[in-house]
PDB file of C-alpha atoms in Angstrom:
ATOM      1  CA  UNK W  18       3.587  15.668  12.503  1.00 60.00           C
ATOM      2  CA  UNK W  19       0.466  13.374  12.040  1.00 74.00           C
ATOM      3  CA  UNK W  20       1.042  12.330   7.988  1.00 93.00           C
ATOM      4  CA  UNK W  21      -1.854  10.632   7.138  1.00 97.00           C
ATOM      5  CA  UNK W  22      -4.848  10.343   9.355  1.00 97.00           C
ATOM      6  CA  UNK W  23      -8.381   8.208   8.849  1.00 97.00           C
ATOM      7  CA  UNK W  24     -11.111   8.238  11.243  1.00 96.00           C
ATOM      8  CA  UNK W  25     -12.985   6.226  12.075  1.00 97.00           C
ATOM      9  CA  UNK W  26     -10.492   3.442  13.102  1.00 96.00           C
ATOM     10  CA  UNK W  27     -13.132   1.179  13.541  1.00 96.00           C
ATOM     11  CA  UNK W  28     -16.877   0.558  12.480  1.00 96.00           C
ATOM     12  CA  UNK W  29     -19.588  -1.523  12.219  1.00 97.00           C
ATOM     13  CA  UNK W  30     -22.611  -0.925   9.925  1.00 96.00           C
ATOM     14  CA  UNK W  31     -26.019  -3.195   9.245  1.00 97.00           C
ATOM     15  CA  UNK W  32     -26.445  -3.806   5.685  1.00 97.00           C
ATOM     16  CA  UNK W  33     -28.001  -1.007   3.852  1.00 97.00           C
ATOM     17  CA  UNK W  34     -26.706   1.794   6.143  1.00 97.00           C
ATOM     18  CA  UNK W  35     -24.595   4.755   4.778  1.00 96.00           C
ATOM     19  CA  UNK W  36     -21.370   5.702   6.233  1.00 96.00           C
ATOM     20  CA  UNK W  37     -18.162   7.949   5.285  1.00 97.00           C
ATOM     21  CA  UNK W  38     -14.745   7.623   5.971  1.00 98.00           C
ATOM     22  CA  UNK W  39     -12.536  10.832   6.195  1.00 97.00           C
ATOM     23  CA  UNK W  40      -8.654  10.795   5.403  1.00 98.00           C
ATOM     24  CA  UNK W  41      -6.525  13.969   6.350  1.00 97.00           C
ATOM     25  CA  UNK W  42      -3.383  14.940   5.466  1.00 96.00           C
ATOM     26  CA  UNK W  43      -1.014  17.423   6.445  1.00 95.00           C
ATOM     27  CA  UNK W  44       2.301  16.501   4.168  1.00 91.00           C
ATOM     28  CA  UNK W  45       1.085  19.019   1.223  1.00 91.00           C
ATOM     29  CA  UNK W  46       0.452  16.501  -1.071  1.00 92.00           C
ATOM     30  CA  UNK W  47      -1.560  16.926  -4.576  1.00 91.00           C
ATOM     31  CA  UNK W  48      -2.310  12.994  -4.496  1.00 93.00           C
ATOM     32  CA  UNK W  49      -4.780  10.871  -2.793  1.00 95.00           C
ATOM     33  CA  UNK W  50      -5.934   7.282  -2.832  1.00 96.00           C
ATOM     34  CA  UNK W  51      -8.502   5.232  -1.361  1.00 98.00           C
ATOM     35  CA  UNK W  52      -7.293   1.389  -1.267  1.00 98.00           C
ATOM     36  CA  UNK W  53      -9.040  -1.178   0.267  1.00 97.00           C
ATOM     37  CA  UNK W  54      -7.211  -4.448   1.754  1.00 96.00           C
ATOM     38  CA  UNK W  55      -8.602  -8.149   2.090  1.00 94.00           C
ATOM     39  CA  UNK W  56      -7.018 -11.343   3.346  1.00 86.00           C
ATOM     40  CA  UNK W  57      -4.529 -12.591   0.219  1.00 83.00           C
ATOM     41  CA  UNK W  58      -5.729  -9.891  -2.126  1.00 86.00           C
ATOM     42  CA  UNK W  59      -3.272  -7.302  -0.910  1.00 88.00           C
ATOM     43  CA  UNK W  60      -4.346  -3.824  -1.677  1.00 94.00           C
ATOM     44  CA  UNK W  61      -6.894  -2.780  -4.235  1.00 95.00           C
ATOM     45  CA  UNK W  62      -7.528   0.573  -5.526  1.00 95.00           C
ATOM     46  CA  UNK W  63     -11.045   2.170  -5.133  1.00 97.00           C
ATOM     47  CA  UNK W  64     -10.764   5.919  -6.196  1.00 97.00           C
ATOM     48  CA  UNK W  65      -7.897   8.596  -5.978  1.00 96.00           C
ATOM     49  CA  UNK W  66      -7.794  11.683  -6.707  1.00 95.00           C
ATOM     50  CA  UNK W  67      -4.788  13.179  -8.716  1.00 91.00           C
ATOM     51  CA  UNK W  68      -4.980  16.819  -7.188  1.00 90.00           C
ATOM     52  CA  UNK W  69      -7.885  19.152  -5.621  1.00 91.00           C
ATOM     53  CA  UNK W  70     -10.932  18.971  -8.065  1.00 90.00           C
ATOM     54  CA  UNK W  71     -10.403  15.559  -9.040  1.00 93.00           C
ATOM     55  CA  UNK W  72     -11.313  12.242  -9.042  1.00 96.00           C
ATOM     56  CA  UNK W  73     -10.983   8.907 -10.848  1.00 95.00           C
ATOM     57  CA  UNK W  74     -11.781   5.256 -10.567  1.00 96.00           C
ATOM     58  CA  UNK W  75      -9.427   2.713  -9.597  1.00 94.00           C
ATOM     59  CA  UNK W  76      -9.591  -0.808 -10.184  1.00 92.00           C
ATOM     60  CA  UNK W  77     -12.984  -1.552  -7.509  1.00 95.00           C
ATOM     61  CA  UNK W  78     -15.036   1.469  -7.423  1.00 97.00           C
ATOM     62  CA  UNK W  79     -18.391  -0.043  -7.318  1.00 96.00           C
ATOM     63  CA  UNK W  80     -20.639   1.105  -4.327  1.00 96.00           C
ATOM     64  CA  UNK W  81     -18.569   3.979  -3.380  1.00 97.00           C
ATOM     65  CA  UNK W  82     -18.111   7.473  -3.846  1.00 97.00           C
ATOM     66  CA  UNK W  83     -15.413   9.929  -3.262  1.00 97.00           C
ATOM     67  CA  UNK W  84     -15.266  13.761  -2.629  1.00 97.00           C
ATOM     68  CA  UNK W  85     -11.914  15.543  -2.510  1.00 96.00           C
ATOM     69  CA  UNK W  86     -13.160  18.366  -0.253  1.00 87.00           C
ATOM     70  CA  UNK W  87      -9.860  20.412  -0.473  1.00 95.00           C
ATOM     71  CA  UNK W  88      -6.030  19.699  -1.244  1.00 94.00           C
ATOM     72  CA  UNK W  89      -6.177  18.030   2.444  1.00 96.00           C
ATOM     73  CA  UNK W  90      -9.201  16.246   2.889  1.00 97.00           C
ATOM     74  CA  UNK W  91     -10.299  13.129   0.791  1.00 98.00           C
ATOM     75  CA  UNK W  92     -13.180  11.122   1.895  1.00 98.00           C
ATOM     76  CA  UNK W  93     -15.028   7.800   0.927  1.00 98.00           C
ATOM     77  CA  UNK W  94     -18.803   6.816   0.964  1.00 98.00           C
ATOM     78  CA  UNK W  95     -20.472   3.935   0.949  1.00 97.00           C
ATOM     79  CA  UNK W  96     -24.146   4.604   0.036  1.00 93.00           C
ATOM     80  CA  UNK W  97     -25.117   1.582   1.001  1.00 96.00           C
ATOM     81  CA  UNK W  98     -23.249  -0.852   2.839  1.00 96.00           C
ATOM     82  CA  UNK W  99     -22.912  -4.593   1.442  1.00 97.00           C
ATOM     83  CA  UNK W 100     -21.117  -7.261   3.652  1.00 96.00           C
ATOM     84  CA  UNK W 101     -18.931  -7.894   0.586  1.00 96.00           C
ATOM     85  CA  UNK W 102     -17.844  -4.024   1.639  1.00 97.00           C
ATOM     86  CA  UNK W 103     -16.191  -6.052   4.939  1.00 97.00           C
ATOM     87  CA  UNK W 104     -12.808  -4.862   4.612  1.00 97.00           C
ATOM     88  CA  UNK W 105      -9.400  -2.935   5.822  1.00 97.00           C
ATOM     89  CA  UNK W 106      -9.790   0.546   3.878  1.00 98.00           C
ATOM     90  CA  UNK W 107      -6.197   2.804   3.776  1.00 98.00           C
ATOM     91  CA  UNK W 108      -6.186   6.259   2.645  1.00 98.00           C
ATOM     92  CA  UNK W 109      -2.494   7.208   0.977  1.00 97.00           C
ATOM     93  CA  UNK W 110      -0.703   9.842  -0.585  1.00 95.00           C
ATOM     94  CA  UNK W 111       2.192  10.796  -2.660  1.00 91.00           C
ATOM     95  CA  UNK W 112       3.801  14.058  -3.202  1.00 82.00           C
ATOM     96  CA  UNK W 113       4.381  15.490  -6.607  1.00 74.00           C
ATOM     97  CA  UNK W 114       6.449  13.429  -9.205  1.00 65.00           C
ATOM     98  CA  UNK W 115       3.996  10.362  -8.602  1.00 57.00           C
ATOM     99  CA  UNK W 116       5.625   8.174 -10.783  1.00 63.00           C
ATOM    100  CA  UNK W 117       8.466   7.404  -8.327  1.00 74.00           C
ATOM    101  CA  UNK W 118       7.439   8.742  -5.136  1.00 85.00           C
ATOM    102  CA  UNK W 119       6.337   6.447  -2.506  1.00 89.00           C
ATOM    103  CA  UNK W 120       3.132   6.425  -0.956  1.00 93.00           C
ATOM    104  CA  UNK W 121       2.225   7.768   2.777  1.00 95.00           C
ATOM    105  CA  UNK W 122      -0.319   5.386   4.373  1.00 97.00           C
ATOM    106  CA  UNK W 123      -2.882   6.421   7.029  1.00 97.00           C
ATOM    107  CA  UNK W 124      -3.462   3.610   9.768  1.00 96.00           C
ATOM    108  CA  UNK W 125      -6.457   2.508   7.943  1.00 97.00           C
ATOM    109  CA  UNK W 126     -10.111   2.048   8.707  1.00 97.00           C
ATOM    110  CA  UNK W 127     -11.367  -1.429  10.043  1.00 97.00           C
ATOM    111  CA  UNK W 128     -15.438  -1.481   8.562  1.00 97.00           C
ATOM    112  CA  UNK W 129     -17.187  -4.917   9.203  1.00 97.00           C
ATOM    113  CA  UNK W 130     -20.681  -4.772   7.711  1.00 97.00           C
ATOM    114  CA  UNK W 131     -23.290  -7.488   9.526  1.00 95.00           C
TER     115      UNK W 131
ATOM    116  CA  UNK V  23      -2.660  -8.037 -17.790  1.00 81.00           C
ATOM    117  CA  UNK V  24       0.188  -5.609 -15.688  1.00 87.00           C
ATOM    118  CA  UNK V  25       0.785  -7.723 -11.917  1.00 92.00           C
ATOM    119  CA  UNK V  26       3.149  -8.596  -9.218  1.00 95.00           C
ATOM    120  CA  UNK V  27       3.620 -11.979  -7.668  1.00 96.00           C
ATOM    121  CA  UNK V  28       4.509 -12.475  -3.833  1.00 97.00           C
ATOM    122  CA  UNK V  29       4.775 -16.560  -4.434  1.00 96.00           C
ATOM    123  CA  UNK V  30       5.260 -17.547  -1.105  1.00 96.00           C
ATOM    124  CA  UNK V  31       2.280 -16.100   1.780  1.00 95.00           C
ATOM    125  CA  UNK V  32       4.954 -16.729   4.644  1.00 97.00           C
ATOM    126  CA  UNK V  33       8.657 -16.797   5.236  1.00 98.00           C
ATOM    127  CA  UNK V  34       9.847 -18.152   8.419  1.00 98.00           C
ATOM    128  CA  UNK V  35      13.646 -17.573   9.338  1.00 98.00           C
ATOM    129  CA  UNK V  36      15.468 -17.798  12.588  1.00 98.00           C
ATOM    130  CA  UNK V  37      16.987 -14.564  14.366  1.00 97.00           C
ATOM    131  CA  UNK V  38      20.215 -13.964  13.000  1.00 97.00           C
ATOM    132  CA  UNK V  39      19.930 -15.586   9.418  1.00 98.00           C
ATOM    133  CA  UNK V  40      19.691 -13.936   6.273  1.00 97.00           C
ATOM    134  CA  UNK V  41      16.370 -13.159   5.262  1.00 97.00           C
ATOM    135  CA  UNK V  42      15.358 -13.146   1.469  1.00 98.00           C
ATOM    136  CA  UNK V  43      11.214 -12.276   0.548  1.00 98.00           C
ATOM    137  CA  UNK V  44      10.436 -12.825  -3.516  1.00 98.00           C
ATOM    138  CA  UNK V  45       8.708 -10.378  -5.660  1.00 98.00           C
ATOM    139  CA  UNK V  46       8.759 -10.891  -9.667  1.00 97.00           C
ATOM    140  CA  UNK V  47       6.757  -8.473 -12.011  1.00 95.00           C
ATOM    141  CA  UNK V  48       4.755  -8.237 -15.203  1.00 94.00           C
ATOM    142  CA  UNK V  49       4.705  -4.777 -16.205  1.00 89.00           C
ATOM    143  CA  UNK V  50       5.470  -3.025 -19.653  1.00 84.00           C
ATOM    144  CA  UNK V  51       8.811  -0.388 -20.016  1.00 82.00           C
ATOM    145  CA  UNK V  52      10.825   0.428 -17.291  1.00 82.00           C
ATOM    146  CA  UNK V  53       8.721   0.869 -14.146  1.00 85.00           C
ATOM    147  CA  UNK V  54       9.268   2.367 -10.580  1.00 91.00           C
ATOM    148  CA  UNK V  55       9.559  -0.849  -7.343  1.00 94.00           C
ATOM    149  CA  UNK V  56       8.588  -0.441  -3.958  1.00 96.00           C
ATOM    150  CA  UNK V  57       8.678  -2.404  -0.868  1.00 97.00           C
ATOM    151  CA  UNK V  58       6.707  -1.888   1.935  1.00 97.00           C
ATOM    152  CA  UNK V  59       5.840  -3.132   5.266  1.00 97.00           C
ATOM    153  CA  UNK V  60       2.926  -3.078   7.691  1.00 96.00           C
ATOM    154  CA  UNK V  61       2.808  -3.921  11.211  1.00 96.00           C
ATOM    155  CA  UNK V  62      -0.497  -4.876  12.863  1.00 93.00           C
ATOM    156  CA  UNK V  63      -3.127  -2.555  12.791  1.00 91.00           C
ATOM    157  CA  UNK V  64      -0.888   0.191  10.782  1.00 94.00           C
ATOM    158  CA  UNK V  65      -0.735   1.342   7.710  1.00 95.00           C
ATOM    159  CA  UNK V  66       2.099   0.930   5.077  1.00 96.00           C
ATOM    160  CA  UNK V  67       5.035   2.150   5.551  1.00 96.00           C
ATOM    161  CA  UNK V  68       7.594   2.515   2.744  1.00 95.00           C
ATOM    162  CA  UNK V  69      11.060   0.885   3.102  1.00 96.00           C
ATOM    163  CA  UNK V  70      12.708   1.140   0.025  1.00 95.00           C
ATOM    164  CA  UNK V  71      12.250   2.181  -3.836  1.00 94.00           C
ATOM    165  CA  UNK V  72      14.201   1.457  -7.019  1.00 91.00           C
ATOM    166  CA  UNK V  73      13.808   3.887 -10.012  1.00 84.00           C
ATOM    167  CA  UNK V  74      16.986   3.522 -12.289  1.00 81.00           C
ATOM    168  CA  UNK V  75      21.011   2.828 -11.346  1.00 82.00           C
ATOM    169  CA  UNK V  76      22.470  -0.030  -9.062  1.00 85.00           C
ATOM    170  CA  UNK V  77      20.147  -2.962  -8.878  1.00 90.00           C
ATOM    171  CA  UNK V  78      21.298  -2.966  -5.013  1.00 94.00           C
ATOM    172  CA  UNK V  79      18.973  -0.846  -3.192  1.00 94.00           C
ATOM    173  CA  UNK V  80      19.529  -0.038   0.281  1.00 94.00           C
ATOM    174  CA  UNK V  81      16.863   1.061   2.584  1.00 93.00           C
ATOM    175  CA  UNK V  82      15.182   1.537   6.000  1.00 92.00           C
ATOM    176  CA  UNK V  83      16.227  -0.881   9.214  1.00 93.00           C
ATOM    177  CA  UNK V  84      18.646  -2.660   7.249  1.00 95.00           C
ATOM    178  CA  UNK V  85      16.868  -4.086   4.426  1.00 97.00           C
ATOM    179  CA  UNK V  86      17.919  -4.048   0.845  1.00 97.00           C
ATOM    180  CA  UNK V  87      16.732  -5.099  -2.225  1.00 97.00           C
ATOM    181  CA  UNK V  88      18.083  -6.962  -5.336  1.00 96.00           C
ATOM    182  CA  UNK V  89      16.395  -5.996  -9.147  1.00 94.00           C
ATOM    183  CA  UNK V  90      17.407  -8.511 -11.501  1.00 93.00           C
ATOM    184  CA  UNK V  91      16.038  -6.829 -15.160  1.00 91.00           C
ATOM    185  CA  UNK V  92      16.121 -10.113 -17.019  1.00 91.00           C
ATOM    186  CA  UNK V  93      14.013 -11.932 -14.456  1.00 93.00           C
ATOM    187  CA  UNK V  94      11.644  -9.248 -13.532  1.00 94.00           C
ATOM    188  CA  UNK V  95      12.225  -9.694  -9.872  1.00 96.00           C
ATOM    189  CA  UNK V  96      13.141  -7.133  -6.802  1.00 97.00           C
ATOM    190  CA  UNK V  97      13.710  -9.719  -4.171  1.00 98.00           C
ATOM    191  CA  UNK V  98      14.036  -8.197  -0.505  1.00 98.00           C
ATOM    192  CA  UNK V  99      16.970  -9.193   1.903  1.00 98.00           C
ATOM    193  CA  UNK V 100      18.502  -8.609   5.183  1.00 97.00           C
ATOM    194  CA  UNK V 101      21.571  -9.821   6.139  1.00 97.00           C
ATOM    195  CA  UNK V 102      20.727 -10.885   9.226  1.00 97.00           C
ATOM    196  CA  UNK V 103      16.921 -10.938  10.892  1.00 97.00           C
ATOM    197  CA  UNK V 104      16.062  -9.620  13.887  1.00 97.00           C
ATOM    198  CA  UNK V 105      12.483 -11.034  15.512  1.00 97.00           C
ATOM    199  CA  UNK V 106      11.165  -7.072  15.212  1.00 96.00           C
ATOM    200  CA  UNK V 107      11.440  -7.654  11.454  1.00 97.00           C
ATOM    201  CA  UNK V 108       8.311  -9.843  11.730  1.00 97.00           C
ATOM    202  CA  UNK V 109       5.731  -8.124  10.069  1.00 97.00           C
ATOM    203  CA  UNK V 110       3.581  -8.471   6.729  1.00 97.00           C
ATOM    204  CA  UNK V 111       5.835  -7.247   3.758  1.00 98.00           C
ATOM    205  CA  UNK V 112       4.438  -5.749   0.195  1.00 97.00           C
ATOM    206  CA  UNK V 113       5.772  -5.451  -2.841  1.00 97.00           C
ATOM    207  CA  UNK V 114       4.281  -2.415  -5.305  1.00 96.00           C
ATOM    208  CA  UNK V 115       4.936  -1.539  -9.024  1.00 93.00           C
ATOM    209  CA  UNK V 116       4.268   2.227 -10.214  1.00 89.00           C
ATOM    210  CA  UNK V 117       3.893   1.300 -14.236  1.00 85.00           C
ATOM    211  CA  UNK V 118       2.653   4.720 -14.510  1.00 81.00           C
ATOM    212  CA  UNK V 119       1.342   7.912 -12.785  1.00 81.00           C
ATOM    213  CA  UNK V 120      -1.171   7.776 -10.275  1.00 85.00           C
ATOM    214  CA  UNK V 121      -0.646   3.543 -10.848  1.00 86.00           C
ATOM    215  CA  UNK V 122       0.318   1.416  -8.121  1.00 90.00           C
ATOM    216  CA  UNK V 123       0.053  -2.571  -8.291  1.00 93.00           C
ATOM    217  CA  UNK V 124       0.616  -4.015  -4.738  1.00 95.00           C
ATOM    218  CA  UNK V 125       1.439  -7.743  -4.554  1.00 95.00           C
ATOM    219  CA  UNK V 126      -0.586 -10.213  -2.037  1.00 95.00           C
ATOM    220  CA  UNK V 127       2.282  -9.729   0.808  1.00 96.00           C
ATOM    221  CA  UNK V 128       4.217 -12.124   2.708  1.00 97.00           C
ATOM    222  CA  UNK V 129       4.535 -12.807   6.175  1.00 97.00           C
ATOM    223  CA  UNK V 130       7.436 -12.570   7.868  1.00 98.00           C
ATOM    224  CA  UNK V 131       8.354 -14.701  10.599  1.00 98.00           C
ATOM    225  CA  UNK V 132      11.312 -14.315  12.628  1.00 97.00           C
ATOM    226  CA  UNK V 133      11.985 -17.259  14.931  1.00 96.00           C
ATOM    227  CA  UNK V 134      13.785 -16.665  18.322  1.00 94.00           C
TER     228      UNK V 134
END
């Protein structure tokens, strides 16, 4: 019973290069989210994707991209990396009712851009 | 502007004391509150929610959690800490759906 599961779990990218992060899930759920996580900021929210076929902006979506492949798959681009882009990045989900339903949390993606 | 406030970045308690962790809230209507905690190199992993009813929530490994409406806080407790409980804890809002405001996190520090 994986839940939630991001790969890479670790990178490191020059500045400029292109890279994708996948998140899979397995629990059936219609939601997705992209967060990412810096030191004192706690988590901020790049893109989700309410169910399969959609996508929205969250609160830092600048220099990424997002493609919700299929009700399991949600993944995250950066086009071109920026060490500003240096961060913890956490795929989650939440299962249908999303206003009180927690969220299920991959082990995240550590990306250090040089 | 909608946020949650984690005021203090660590909380150090020794084993066996109760353990309290502050959250307060600034968020229109009546919104969902999560807690949350992460262990290094996880992910988040949920530990307790409060949606409507007692404002004593009980949840995972012992914790619970005190809302207090006229204050705007959801405080997290434990009776009595063990030094496993160390670990960063997060506080989260759901204002609406597909919204979730996460506080800054505290550290928890269990002493021996």
């Amino acid at each position: 019973n994986a839940g939630v599961t991001q790969t890479p779990k670790f990178q490191v990218l020059k500045t400029g290069q292109s890279m994708t992060l996948q998140c899979a899930q397995d629990m059936n759920h219609n939601s997705m989210y992209w967060y990412r996580q810096d030191p004192g900021m706690g988590l901020r929210l790049i893109y989700y994707s309410a169910s399969e076929g959609t996508t929205d902006k969250g609160e830092v979506p600048n220099g990424y991209n997002v493609s919700r492949l299929n009700k399991r798959e949600f993944s995250l681009r950066l086009e071109s990396a920026a060490p500003s882009q240096t961060s913890v990045y956490f795929c989650a989900t939440t299962s249908p009712g999303t206003e009180n339903q927690p969220q299920h949390f991959g082990d995240g993606t550590r990306l250090s851009i040089l | 502007a909608q946020s949650v406030a984690q005021p203090e970045d660590q909380v150090n308690v020794a084993e066996g004391n109760p353990l309290t962790v502050k959250c307060t809230y600034s968020v229109s209507g009546n919104p969902y509150l999560f807690w949350y905690v992460q262990y290094p190199n996880r992910g988040l992993q949920f530990l307790l929610k409060y949606i409507t009813g007692d404002n004593l929530v009980k949840g995972s490994y012992g914790f619970e959690a005190e809302f207090n409406k006229s204050q705007t806080s959801f405080h997290l407790k434990k009776p009595s800490a063990l030094v496993s409980d160390s670990a960063l804890y997060f506080c989260a809002v759901s204002p609406g759906t597909y919204k979730y405001i996460f506080g800054t996190g505290t550290r928890l520090k269990v002493l021996a």
